[in-house]
PDB file of C-alpha atoms in Angstrom:
ATOM      1  CA  UNK A   1     127.063   8.367  58.146  1.00 48.00           C
ATOM      2  CA  UNK A   2     124.302   5.733  58.119  1.00 72.00           C
ATOM      3  CA  UNK A   3     123.725   6.181  61.870  1.00 77.00           C
ATOM      4  CA  UNK A   4     123.042   9.887  61.363  1.00 80.00           C
ATOM      5  CA  UNK A   5     120.804   9.114  58.405  1.00 80.00           C
ATOM      6  CA  UNK A   6     118.852   6.647  60.552  1.00 78.00           C
ATOM      7  CA  UNK A   7     118.227   9.394  63.116  1.00 79.00           C
ATOM      8  CA  UNK A   8     116.977  11.734  60.372  1.00 79.00           C
ATOM      9  CA  UNK A   9     114.549   9.217  58.883  1.00 76.00           C
ATOM     10  CA  UNK A  10     112.582   7.690  61.737  1.00 72.00           C
ATOM     11  CA  UNK A  11     110.209   4.867  60.867  1.00 74.00           C
ATOM     12  CA  UNK A  12     108.768   1.742  62.457  1.00 70.00           C
ATOM     13  CA  UNK A  13     111.709  -0.376  61.238  1.00 75.00           C
ATOM     14  CA  UNK A  14     114.198   1.797  63.132  1.00 78.00           C
ATOM     15  CA  UNK A  15     116.818   0.051  65.261  1.00 81.00           C
ATOM     16  CA  UNK A  16     115.902   0.089  68.971  1.00 82.00           C
ATOM     17  CA  UNK A  17     119.124   1.917  69.857  1.00 82.00           C
ATOM     18  CA  UNK A  18     118.313   4.684  67.361  1.00 83.00           C
ATOM     19  CA  UNK A  19     114.818   4.945  68.849  1.00 85.00           C
ATOM     20  CA  UNK A  20     116.317   5.375  72.322  1.00 87.00           C
ATOM     21  CA  UNK A  21     118.738   8.027  71.061  1.00 88.00           C
ATOM     22  CA  UNK A  22     115.857   9.988  69.526  1.00 87.00           C
ATOM     23  CA  UNK A  23     113.896   9.670  72.750  1.00 89.00           C
ATOM     24  CA  UNK A  24     116.803  11.007  74.855  1.00 90.00           C
ATOM     25  CA  UNK A  25     117.430  13.744  72.312  1.00 89.00           C
ATOM     26  CA  UNK A  26     113.816  14.930  72.463  1.00 89.00           C
ATOM     27  CA  UNK A  27     113.899  14.874  76.268  1.00 91.00           C
ATOM     28  CA  UNK A  28     117.067  16.984  76.352  1.00 91.00           C
ATOM     29  CA  UNK A  29     115.584  19.414  73.831  1.00 91.00           C
ATOM     30  CA  UNK A  30     112.497  19.886  76.061  1.00 91.00           C
ATOM     31  CA  UNK A  31     114.944  20.844  78.835  1.00 92.00           C
ATOM     32  CA  UNK A  32     116.429  23.603  76.685  1.00 91.00           C
ATOM     33  CA  UNK A  33     119.408  21.805  75.180  1.00 89.00           C
ATOM     34  CA  UNK A  34     120.338  22.079  71.523  1.00 88.00           C
ATOM     35  CA  UNK A  35     121.943  18.943  70.142  1.00 86.00           C
ATOM     36  CA  UNK A  36     124.144  18.903  67.095  1.00 83.00           C
ATOM     37  CA  UNK A  37     125.400  15.708  65.485  1.00 81.00           C
ATOM     38  CA  UNK A  38     128.389  16.090  63.211  1.00 78.00           C
ATOM     39  CA  UNK A  39     129.610  13.515  60.745  1.00 76.00           C
ATOM     40  CA  UNK A  40     133.381  13.278  60.660  1.00 69.00           C
ATOM     41  CA  UNK A  41     134.966  11.215  57.878  1.00 67.00           C
ATOM     42  CA  UNK A  42     137.370   8.597  59.117  1.00 62.00           C
ATOM     43  CA  UNK A  43     141.097   8.674  58.591  1.00 59.00           C
ATOM     44  CA  UNK A  44     141.513  12.320  57.637  1.00 65.00           C
ATOM     45  CA  UNK A  45     144.177  13.269  60.153  1.00 66.00           C
ATOM     46  CA  UNK A  46     141.870  14.623  62.865  1.00 67.00           C
ATOM     47  CA  UNK A  47     143.395  14.007  66.305  1.00 67.00           C
ATOM     48  CA  UNK A  48     141.728  11.026  67.954  1.00 73.00           C
ATOM     49  CA  UNK A  49     139.560  10.276  64.930  1.00 72.00           C
ATOM     50  CA  UNK A  50     141.076   6.863  64.248  1.00 73.00           C
ATOM     51  CA  UNK A  51     140.518   5.883  67.890  1.00 77.00           C
ATOM     52  CA  UNK A  52     136.904   7.064  67.747  1.00 76.00           C
ATOM     53  CA  UNK A  53     136.440   5.219  64.440  1.00 74.00           C
ATOM     54  CA  UNK A  54     137.797   2.005  65.968  1.00 77.00           C
ATOM     55  CA  UNK A  55     135.559   2.413  69.029  1.00 79.00           C
ATOM     56  CA  UNK A  56     132.512   2.963  66.804  1.00 77.00           C
ATOM     57  CA  UNK A  57     133.281  -0.122  64.732  1.00 77.00           C
ATOM     58  CA  UNK A  58     133.768  -2.219  67.878  1.00 76.00           C
ATOM     59  CA  UNK A  59     130.527  -0.908  69.346  1.00 73.00           C
ATOM     60  CA  UNK A  60     128.569  -1.586  66.172  1.00 70.00           C
ATOM     61  CA  UNK A  61     129.444  -5.268  66.453  1.00 67.00           C
ATOM     62  CA  UNK A  62     127.813  -5.319  69.894  1.00 59.00           C
ATOM     63  CA  UNK A  63     124.609  -3.675  68.608  1.00 54.00           C
ATOM     64  CA  UNK A  64     123.570  -6.327  66.124  1.00 62.00           C
ATOM     65  CA  UNK A  65     120.674  -7.190  68.418  1.00 61.00           C
ATOM     66  CA  UNK A  66     118.502  -5.004  70.670  1.00 66.00           C
ATOM     67  CA  UNK A  67     120.350  -3.655  73.693  1.00 63.00           C
ATOM     68  CA  UNK A  68     118.610  -2.910  76.991  1.00 70.00           C
ATOM     69  CA  UNK A  69     118.473   0.844  77.573  1.00 75.00           C
ATOM     70  CA  UNK A  70     120.389   0.682  80.872  1.00 76.00           C
ATOM     71  CA  UNK A  71     123.229  -1.231  79.194  1.00 77.00           C
ATOM     72  CA  UNK A  72     123.396   1.384  76.454  1.00 77.00           C
ATOM     73  CA  UNK A  73     123.431   4.226  78.972  1.00 82.00           C
ATOM     74  CA  UNK A  74     126.250   2.577  80.937  1.00 82.00           C
ATOM     75  CA  UNK A  75     128.285   1.889  77.787  1.00 84.00           C
ATOM     76  CA  UNK A  76     127.785   5.421  76.422  1.00 83.00           C
ATOM     77  CA  UNK A  77     128.630   7.003  79.781  1.00 85.00           C
ATOM     78  CA  UNK A  78     131.876   5.054  80.044  1.00 86.00           C
ATOM     79  CA  UNK A  79     132.822   5.654  76.410  1.00 85.00           C
ATOM     80  CA  UNK A  80     132.183   9.394  76.458  1.00 80.00           C
ATOM     81  CA  UNK A  81     133.743   9.833  79.893  1.00 83.00           C
ATOM     82  CA  UNK A  82     136.866   8.172  78.552  1.00 84.00           C
ATOM     83  CA  UNK A  83     136.880  10.284  75.384  1.00 80.00           C
ATOM     84  CA  UNK A  84     136.333  13.527  77.323  1.00 79.00           C
ATOM     85  CA  UNK A  85     138.945  12.640  79.948  1.00 82.00           C
ATOM     86  CA  UNK A  86     141.525  11.876  77.270  1.00 83.00           C
ATOM     87  CA  UNK A  87     140.773  15.153  75.484  1.00 77.00           C
ATOM     88  CA  UNK A  88     139.681  13.428  72.265  1.00 74.00           C
ATOM     89  CA  UNK A  89     136.231  15.009  72.540  1.00 69.00           C
ATOM     90  CA  UNK A  90     135.170  18.410  73.820  1.00 70.00           C
ATOM     91  CA  UNK A  91     131.628  18.618  75.215  1.00 67.00           C
ATOM     92  CA  UNK A  92     131.232  22.174  73.900  1.00 69.00           C
ATOM     93  CA  UNK A  93     131.686  20.869  70.368  1.00 64.00           C
ATOM     94  CA  UNK A  94     128.641  18.605  70.554  1.00 60.00           C
ATOM     95  CA  UNK A  95     126.235  19.898  73.149  1.00 65.00           C
ATOM     96  CA  UNK A  96     125.442  23.315  74.479  1.00 55.00           C
ATOM     97  CA  UNK A  97     122.705  24.900  76.537  1.00 44.00           C
ATOM     98  CA  UNK A  98     120.630  27.772  75.146  1.00 40.00           C
TER      99      UNK A  98
END
């Protein structure tokens, strides 16, 4: 949940990755997208949740230092493409156009 809290409470000490996420989010919103972030507790029997939890923990180890934006975009694209292709995530659940 701390990642979502970081996005809700922007300040000058914010992690560079969180800053980039907010920037992309604002850009998408100016294009008419509504973005909804949902916190899902780990290990509660939701299909694919343990895999997503493991992926998030592995990714957080990588982000202990600033990450170039292009590297983040490539990582996120591959991760979400994999999750969507496997059926773990459904794009309609997280992002929809007005």
